[in-house]
XYZ file of C-alpha atoms in Angstrom:
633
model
C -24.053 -9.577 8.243
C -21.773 -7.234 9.463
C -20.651 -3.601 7.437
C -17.436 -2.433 9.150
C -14.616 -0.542 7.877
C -11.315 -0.100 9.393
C -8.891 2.096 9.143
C -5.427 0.880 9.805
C -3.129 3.615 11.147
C 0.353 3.788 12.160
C -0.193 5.578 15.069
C -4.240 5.075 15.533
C -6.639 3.190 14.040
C -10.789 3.894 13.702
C -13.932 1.998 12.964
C -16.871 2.885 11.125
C -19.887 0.764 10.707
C -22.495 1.242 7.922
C -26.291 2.049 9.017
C -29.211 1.632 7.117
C -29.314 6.434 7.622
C -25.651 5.967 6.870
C -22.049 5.477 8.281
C -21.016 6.322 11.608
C -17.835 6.101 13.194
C -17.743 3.793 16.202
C -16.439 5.064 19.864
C -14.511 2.982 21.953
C -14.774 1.859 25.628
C -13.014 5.880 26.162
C -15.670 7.188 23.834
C -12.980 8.368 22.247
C -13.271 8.094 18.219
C -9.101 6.760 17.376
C -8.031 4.376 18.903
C -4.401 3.996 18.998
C -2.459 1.385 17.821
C -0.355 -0.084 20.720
C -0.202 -3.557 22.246
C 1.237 -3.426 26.082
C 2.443 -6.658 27.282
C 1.595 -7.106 30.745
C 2.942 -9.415 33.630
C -0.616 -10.917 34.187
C -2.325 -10.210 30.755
C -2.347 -7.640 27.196
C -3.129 -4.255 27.313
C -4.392 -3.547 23.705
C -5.520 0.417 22.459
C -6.692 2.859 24.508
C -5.477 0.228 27.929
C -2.216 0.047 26.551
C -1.952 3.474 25.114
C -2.066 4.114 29.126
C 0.224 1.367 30.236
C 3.066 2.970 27.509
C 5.101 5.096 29.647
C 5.677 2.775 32.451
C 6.675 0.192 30.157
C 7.906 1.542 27.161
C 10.183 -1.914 26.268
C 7.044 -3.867 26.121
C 5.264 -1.659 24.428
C 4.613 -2.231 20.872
C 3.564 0.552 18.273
C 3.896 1.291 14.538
C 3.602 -2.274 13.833
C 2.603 -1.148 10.417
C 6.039 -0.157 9.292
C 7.339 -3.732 10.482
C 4.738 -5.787 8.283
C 6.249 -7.899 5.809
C 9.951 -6.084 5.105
C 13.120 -7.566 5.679
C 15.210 -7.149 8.701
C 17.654 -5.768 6.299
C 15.074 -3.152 4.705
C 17.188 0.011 5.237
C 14.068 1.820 6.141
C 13.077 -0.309 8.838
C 17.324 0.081 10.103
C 15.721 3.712 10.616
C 12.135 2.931 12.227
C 14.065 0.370 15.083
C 16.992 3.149 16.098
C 13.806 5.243 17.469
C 11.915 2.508 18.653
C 11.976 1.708 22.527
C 11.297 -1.931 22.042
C 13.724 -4.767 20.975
C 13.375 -6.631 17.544
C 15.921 -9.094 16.219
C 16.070 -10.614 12.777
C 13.905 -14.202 12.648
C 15.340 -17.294 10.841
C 13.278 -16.786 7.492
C 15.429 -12.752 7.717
C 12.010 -10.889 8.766
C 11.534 -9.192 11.962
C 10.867 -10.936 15.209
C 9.368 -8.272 18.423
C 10.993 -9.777 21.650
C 9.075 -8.680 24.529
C 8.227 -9.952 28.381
C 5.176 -11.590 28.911
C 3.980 -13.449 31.840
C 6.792 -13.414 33.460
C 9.023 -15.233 30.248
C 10.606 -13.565 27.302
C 8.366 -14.053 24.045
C 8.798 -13.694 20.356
C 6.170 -12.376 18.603
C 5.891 -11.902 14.516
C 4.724 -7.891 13.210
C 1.658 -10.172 11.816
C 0.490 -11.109 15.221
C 0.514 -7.978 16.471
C -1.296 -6.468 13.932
C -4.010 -9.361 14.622
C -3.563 -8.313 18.390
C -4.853 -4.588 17.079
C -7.279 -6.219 14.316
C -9.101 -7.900 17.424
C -9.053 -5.077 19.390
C -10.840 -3.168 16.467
C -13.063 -6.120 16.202
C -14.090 -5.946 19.739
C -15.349 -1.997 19.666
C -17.395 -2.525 16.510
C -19.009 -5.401 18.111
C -20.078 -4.115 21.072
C -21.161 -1.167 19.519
C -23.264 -3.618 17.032
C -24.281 -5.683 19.515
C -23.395 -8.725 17.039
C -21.308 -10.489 16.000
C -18.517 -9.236 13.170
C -16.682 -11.136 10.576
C -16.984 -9.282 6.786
C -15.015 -6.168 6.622
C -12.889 -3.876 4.402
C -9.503 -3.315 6.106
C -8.017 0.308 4.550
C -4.087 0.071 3.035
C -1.583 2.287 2.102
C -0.963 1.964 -1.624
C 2.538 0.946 -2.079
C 1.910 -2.147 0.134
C 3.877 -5.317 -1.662
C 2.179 -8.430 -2.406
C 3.902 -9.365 0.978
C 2.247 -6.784 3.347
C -1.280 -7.470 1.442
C -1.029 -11.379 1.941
C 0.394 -10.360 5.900
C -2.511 -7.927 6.808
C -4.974 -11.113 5.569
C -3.503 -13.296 7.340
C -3.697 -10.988 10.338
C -7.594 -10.570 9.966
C -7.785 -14.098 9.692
C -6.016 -14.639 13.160
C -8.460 -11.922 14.676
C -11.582 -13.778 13.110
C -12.075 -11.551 10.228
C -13.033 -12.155 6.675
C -11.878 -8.678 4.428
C -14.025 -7.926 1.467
C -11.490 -6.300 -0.077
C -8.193 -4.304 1.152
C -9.022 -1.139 -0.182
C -6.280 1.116 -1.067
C -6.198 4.363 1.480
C -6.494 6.877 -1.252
C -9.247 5.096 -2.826
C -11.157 4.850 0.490
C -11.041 9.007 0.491
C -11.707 9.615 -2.869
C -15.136 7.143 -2.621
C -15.753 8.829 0.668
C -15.686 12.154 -0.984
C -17.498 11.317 -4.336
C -20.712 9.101 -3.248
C -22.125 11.937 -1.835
C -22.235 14.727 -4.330
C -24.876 14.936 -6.591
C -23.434 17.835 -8.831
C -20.980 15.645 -10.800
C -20.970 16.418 -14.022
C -22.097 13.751 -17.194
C -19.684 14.264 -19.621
C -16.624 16.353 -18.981
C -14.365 15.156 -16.215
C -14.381 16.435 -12.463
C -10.611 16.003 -11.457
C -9.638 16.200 -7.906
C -6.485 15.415 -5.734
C -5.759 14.183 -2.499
C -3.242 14.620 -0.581
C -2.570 12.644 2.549
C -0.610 13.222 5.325
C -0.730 10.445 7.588
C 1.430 9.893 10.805
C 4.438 8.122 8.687
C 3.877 7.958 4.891
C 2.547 10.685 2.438
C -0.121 9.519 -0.663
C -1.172 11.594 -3.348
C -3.892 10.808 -5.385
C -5.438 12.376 -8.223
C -8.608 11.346 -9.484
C -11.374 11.853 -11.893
C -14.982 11.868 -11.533
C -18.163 11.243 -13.453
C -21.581 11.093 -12.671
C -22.017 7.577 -10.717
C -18.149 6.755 -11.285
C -14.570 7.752 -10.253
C -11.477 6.559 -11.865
C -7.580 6.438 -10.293
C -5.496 8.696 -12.093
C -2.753 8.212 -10.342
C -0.994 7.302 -7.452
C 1.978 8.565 -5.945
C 3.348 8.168 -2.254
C 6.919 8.863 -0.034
C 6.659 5.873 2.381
C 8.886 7.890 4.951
C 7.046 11.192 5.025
C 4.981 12.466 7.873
C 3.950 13.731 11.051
C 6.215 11.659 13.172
C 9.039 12.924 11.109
C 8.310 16.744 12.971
C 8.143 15.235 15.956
C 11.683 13.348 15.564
C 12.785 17.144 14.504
C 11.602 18.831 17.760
C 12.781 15.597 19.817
C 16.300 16.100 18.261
C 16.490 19.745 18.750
C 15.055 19.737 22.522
C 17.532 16.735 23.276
C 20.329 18.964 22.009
C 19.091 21.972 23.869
C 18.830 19.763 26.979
C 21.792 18.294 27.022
C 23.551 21.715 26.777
C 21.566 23.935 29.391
C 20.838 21.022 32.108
C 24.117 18.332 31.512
C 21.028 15.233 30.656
C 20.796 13.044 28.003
C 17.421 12.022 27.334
C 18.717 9.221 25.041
C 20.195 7.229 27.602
C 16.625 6.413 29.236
C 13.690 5.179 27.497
C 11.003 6.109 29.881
C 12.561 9.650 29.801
C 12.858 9.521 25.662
C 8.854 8.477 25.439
C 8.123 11.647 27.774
C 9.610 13.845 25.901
C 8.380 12.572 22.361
C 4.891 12.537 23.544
C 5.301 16.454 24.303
C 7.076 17.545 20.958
C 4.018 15.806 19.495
C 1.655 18.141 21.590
C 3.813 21.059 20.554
C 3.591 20.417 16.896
C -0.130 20.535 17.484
C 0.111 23.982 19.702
C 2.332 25.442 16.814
C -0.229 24.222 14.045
C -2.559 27.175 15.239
C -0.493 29.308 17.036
C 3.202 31.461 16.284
C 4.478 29.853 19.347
C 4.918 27.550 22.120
C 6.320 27.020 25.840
C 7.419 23.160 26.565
C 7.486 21.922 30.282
C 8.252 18.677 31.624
C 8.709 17.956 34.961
C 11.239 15.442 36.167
C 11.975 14.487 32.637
C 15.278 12.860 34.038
C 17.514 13.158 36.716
C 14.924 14.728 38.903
C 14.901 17.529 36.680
C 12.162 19.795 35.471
C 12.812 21.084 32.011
C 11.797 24.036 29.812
C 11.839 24.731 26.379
C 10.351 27.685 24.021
C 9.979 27.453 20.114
C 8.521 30.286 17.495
C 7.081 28.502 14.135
C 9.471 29.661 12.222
C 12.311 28.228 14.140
C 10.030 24.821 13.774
C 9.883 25.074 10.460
C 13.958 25.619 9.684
C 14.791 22.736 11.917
C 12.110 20.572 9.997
C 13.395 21.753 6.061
C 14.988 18.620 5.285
C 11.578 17.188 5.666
C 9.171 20.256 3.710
C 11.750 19.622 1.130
C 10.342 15.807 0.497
C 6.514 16.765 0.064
C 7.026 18.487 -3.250
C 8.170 15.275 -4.881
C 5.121 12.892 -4.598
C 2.805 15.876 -6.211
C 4.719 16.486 -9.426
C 5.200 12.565 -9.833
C 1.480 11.800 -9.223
C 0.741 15.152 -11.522
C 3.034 13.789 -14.026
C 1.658 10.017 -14.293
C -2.210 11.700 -14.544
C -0.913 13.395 -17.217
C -2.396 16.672 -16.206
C -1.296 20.333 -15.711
C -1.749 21.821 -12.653
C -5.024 24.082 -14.168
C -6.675 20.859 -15.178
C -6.695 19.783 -11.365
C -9.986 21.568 -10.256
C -10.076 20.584 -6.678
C -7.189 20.040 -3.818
C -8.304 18.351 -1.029
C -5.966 17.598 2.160
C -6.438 14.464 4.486
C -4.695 12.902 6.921
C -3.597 14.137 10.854
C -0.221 15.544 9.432
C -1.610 17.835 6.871
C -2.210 19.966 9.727
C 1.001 21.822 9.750
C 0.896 24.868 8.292
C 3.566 24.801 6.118
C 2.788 21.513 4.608
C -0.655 23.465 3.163
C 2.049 26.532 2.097
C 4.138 23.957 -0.083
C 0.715 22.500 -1.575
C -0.862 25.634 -2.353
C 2.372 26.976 -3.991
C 2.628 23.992 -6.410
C -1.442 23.915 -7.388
C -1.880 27.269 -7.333
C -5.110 27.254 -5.435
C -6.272 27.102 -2.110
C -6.275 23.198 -0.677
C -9.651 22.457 0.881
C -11.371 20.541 3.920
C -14.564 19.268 3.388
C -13.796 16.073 4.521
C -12.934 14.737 8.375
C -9.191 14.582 8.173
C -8.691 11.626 10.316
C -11.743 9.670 9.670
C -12.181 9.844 5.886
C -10.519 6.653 4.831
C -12.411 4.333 7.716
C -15.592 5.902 5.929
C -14.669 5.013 2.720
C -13.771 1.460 3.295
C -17.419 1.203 5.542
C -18.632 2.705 2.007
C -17.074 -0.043 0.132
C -18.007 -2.810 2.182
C -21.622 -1.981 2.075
C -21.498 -1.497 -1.778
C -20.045 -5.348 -1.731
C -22.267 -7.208 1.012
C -25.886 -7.703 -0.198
C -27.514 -6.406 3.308
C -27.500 -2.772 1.845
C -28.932 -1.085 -0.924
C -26.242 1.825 -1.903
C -26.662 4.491 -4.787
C -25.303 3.335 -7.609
C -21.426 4.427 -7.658
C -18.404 2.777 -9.523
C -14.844 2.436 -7.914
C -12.243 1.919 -11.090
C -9.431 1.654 -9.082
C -5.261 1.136 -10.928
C -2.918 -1.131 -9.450
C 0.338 0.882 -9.138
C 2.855 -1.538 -9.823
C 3.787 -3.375 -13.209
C 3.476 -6.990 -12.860
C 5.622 -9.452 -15.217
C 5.749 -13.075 -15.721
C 8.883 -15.222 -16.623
C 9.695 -18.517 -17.759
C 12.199 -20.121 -19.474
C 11.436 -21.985 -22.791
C 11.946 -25.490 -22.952
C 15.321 -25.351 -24.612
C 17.734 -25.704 -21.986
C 20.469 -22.652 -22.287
C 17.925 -20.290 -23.794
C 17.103 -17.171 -21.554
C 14.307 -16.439 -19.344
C 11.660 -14.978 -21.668
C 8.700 -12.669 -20.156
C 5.781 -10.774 -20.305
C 3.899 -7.636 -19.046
C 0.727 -9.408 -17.494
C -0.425 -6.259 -15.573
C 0.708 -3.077 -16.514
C 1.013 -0.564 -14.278
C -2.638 1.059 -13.427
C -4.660 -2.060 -14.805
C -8.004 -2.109 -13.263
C -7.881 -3.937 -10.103
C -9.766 -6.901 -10.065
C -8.779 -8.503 -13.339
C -8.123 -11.994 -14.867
C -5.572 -12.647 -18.047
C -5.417 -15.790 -19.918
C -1.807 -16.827 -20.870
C -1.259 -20.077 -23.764
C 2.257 -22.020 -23.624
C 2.948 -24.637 -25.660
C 5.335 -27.539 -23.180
C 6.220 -31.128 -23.401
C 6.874 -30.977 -19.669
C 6.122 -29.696 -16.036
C 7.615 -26.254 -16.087
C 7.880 -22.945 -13.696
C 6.754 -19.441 -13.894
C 8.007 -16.623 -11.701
C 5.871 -13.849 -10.771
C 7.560 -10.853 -10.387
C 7.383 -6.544 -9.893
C 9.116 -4.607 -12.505
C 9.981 -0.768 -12.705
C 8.398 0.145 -9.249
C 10.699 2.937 -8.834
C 10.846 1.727 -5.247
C 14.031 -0.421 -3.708
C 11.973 -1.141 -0.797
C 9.664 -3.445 -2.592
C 11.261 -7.258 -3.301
C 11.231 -7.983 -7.292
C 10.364 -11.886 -6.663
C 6.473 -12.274 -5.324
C 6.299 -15.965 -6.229
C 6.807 -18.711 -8.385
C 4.432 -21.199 -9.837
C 5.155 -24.904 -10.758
C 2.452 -25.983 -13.768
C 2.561 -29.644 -13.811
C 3.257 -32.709 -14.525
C 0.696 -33.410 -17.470
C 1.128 -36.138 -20.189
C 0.453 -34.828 -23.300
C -1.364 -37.673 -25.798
C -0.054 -37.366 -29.251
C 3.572 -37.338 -27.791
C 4.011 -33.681 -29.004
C 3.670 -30.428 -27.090
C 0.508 -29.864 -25.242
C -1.506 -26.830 -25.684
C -1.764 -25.142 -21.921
C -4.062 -22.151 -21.144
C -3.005 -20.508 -17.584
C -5.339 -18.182 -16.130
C -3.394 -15.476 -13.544
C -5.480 -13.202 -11.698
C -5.043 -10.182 -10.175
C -8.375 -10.339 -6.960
C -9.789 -7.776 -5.349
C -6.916 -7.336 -2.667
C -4.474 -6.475 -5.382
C -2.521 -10.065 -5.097
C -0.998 -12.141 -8.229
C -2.388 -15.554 -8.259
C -1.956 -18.480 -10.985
C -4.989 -19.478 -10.837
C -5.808 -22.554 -12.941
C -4.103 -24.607 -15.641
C -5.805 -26.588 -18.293
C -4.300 -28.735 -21.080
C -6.674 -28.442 -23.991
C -6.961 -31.018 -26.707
C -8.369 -31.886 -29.768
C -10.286 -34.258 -30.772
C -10.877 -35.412 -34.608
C -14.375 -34.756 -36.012
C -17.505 -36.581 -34.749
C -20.402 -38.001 -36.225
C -23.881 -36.241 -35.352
C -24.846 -39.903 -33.913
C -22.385 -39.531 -30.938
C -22.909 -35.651 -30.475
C -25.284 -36.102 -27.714
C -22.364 -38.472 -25.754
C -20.067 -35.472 -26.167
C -22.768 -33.300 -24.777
C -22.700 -34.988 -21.579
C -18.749 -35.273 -22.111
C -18.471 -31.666 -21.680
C -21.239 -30.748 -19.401
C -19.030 -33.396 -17.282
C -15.477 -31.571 -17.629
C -14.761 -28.184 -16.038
C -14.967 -25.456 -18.330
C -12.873 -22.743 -19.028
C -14.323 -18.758 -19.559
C -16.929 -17.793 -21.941
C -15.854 -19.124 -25.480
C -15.683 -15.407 -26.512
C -12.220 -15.456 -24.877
C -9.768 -16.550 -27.256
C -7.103 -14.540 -25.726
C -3.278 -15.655 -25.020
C -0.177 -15.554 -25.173
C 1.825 -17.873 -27.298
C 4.732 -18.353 -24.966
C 6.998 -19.510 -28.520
C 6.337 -15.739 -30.070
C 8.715 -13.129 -28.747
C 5.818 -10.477 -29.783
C 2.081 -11.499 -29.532
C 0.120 -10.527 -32.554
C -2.962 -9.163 -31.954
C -4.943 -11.536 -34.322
C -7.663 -14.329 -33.055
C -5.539 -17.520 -31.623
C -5.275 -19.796 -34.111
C -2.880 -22.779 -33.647
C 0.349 -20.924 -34.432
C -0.806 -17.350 -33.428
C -1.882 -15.631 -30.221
C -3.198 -12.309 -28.826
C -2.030 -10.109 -26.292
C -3.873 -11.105 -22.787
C -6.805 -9.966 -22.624
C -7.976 -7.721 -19.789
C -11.562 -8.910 -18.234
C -12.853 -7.546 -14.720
C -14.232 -10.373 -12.618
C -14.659 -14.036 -14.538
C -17.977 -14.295 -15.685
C -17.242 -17.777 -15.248
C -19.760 -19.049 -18.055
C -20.081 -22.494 -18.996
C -19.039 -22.982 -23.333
C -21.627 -26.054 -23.056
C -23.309 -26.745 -26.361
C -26.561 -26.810 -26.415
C -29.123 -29.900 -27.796
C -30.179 -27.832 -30.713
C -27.129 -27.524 -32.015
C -26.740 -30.737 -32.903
C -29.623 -31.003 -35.186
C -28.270 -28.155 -36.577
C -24.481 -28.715 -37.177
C -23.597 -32.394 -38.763
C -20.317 -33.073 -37.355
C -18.549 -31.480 -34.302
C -14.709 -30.838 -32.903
C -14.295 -31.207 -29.372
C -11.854 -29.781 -27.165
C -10.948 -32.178 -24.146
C -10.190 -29.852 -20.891
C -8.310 -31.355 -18.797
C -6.951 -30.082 -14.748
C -3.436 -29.610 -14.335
C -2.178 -29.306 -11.314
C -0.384 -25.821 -10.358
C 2.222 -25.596 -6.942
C 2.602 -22.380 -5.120
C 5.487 -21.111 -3.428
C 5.547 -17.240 -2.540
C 8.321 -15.766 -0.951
C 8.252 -14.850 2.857
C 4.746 -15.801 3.305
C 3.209 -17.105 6.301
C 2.666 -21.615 5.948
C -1.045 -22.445 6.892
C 0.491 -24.508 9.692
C 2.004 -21.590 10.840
C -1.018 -19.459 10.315
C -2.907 -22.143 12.316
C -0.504 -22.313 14.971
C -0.909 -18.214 15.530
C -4.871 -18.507 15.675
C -4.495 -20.761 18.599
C -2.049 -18.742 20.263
C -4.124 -15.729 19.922
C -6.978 -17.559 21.229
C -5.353 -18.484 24.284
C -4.077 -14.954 24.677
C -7.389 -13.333 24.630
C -8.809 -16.182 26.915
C -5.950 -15.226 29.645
C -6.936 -11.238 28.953
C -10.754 -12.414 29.904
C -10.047 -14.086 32.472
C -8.214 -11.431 34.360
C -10.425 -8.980 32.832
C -13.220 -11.161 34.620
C -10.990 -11.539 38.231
C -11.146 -7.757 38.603
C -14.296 -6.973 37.953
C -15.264 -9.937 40.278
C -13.294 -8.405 42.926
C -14.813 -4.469 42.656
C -18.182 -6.603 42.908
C -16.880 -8.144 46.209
C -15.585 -5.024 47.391
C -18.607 -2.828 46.742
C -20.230 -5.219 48.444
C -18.585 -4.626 51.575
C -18.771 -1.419 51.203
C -22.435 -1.760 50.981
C -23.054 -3.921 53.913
C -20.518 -1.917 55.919
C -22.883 1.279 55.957
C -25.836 -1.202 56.276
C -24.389 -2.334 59.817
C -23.460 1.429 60.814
């Protein structure tokens, strides 16, 4: 069995594989350790990672990058308006209003979905971490930024499921670090509580994290994160102020040709890297358009004037994630900074200013989170033995569910299911009393974000025929897995029987060891979808409890066993009966669809091999000659 992690990055990814001496991060066919995250479309064949990475600058239309800020937002999504003005490739708006990449592949003009391509990159991954394995790969834990919707989880599984992968768990970036960082000290302390905060700079979005550690445990504080916020966004800076400068000293504007546009992003970005450890830096490009050659010069601080609106932005995620912890900024006893942005200097300014101490490295910027999520995966496949270490990680949205009673003009009544930070995984158990096959809607409340869509999904519970002609008694069980996505999961219609004689006792035995069972009996919790409050008392017929909160279902078996009925003389017995529950989540992919994509993919990578296979075939025949050439001389 496989132990990979991967880390999904907007601009690069990397893979690290657990050992039985540890976790090492996996080089690819460059023996480089990031590979980046670009799919080239060819005229013959695909150029995925570090191949198309190379193929980018000759043809930047069909080259596709920063597919991560694409998955599973509308075409409409304001921020995404922003991500496609700088992108050099063409996207158009699908039928179902979600973005469609159109590119130029053998020799025709495709369509591809952002889910695709990120199965495109998943394979890729796939590919270095099994020849590195020598074996095949499958189970994995697939790293994710936290303010990923319900939408983008369900899109990245679907995506591992096109590239042949099964994903223990998507495990939240920031959780990935802090795990990475806390398995391997041995100094925690017992008692009092170790608190520590990350903060990640990545290539487009910013996390902060703060977290708290025990001996053997950590626990998420809180999360906090400006989806728009990060390295890329000094590189647009320097691109706009060299284009400007440009266009005035040498009459060319760099925005009117793509090739010419890539060239000169790709040396801002190695200038914000030259001004992260020195005061300044020369920029030369020759025949950037035109037939050209340009120069530039820039001093730090210049950089960091033109880049101000940006430093503003970082301050914001730390007091909110500072503020939700509930914490001053004394009671924070570590900063550590992660991710390739939080190299720039004045980034680690802002942070120290508003901590008040100095931020720390101990940890591999870049590589931290693909660690982690190698961490996680081997603490949840049974090949490896890992020290004993508990992730108790918060979901960081609120998640409600609504229905409307079964009076017709009433309105929608709901319920908190999940607050915000509820241990992640967790299953509630809800009881509505219905005469009839009705809906519940799943839905995010107070997420503080517009980005994220309110409606995840809605849930038709039915039909069921209630016996006595009266309202049946329905217990819904909604659970919140692993990945952090809301599922109904099951719906049973439980009913009473009247009292029966010790004589038929042992018939009812193998009644119920026949029907499937609910949770252990100890979980009497509910919601009594009549109440406007819950009460918290034990459900009786009329009243209910709040949903109760239980980690993974300890899914027990409330069978009776044969010495209880010596013991008791008579017996009520619930009847469980299956009722049948209808999905329908919004802008998520059909299995036909997702069928449809694994075959294409196949037949994608079967026309890369091929090729692949047709040139190595010809360097064979060619060293050949060679070979036979000096032979005869």
């Amino acid at each position: 069995m496989s132990v990979v992690g991967f880390d999904l990055g907007n601009e690069s990814c990397i893979v690290a594989v657990a050992r039985q001496r540890g976790i090492d991060v996996v080089l690819n066919e460059e023996s480089k350790r990031e590979t980046p995250a670009i799919v080239c479309f060819g005229d013959k064949q695909r150029f995925i990672g570090t191949a198309g990475s190379a193929s980018s600058t000759m043809n930047p239309k069909n080259s596709i990058s920063q597919i991560k800020r694409l998955l599973g937002r509308k075409f409409s999504d304001p921020e995404l308006q922003n991500d496609l003005a700088v992108f050099p490739f063409r996207v158009t708006e699908g039928p179902d209003g979600f973005p469609l990449v159109r590119v130029r592949f053998l020799g025709e003009e495709r369509t591809f979905t952002p889910t695709q391509l990120l199965a495109m990159v998943l394979s890729n991954l796939k590919g270095i971490a099994e020849g590195n394995l020598n074996a095949a790969v499958v189970d994995c834990c697939i790293g994710i930024p936290v303010y990923f919707s319900d939408l983008q989880r369900r899109a990245v599984l679907d995506a591992a499921t096109i590239a042949g992968l099964r994903p223990l768990r998507l495990f939240h970036e920031t959780t990935a670090t802090a795990l990475a960082y806390g398995i391997y000290k041995t100094d925690l302390p017992e008692h009092d509580q170790l608190n520590v905060a990350f903060v990640d700079v990545g290539h487009a979005s910013m996390q902060v994290s703060i977290v708290g550690y025990k001996k053997g445990q950590l626990k998420m504080l809180s999360h906090a994160y400006d989806r728009s916020l990060g390295g890329r966004d000094f590189d647009e800076a320097l691109f706009k102020h060299f284009a400007a400068k440009f266009k005035e000293e040498y009459k060319i504007d760099v925005y009117q040709n793509a090739r010419a546009c890539l060239r000169l992003r790709v040396a801002c970005e190695k200038l914000k890297k030259v001004l992260s450890a020195n005061p300044e830096a020369p920029l030369n490009i020759e025949c950037l358009m035109d037939e050209k050659d340009v120069r530039g010069f820039i001093k730090r601080e210049e950089f960091e004037q033109i880049s101000a609106p940006v430093l503003e932005r970082v301050k914001g995620p730390l007091e909110k994630a500072l503020a939700e912890a509930g914490l001053t900024t004394e009671n924070v006893h570590f900063v550590e900074v992660v991710g390739s942005g939080s190299r720039v200097p004045a980034i680690i300014k802002i942070i120290t200013g508003f901590f008040g101490k100095e931020p720390r490295r101990t940890m591999n910027a870049s590589e931290c989170v693909a660690r982690g999520c190698a961490l996680q995966c081997a603490i949840l496949s049974p090949t490896f033995k890992v020290r004993e270490f508990q992730v108790n990680d918060g979901f960081p949205f609120s998640i409600v569910l609504s229905w409307k009673s079964d009076s017709q003009n009433s309105a929608p009544q709901h319920t908190v299911v999940f607050p915000k930070g509820n241990a992640i995984p967790s299953v509630k158990a809800l009881t509505f009393y219905r005469s009839s096959t009705f809906e519940v809607d799943v839905l995010y409340v107070d997420t503080g974000d517009s980005q994220i869509q309110q409606k995840i999904s809605t849930y038709t519970i039915g039909p069921f025929q209630p016996s006595k002609g009266e309202k049946a008694k329905l217990k819904v069980k909604i659970r919140l897995n692993i990945h952090g996505i809301v599922t109904v999961d099951s719906a049973m219609m439980l009913e009473e029987d009247v009292e029966v004689p010790v004589s038929s006792v042992n018939e009812a035995l193998k009644d119920a060891t026949r029907m499937d069972t609910d949770d252990a009996p100890s979980d009497p919790s509910g919601t009594d979808v009549n109440m406007q409050e819950p009460k918290s008392a034990d459900t009786t017929e009329g009243g209910a409890t709040a949903a109760e909160n239980g980690a993974q279902d300890p899914e027990e078996k409330s069978v009776p066993m044969e010495t209880d009925a010596k013991v008791e003389p008579s017996k009520k017995k619930v009847k469980k009966i299956s009722v049948p529950v209808n999905e329908l989540v919004y802008g998520a992919l059909p299995a036909a669809e997702l069928e449809k994509a694994v075959e294409k993919e196949y037949e994608m990578a079967l026309q890369d091999r091929v090729m692949e296979e047709t040139k190595e075939k010809k360097n064979a025949v060619e060293a050949y000659v060679y070979d036979m050439r000096n032979k005869v001389y």
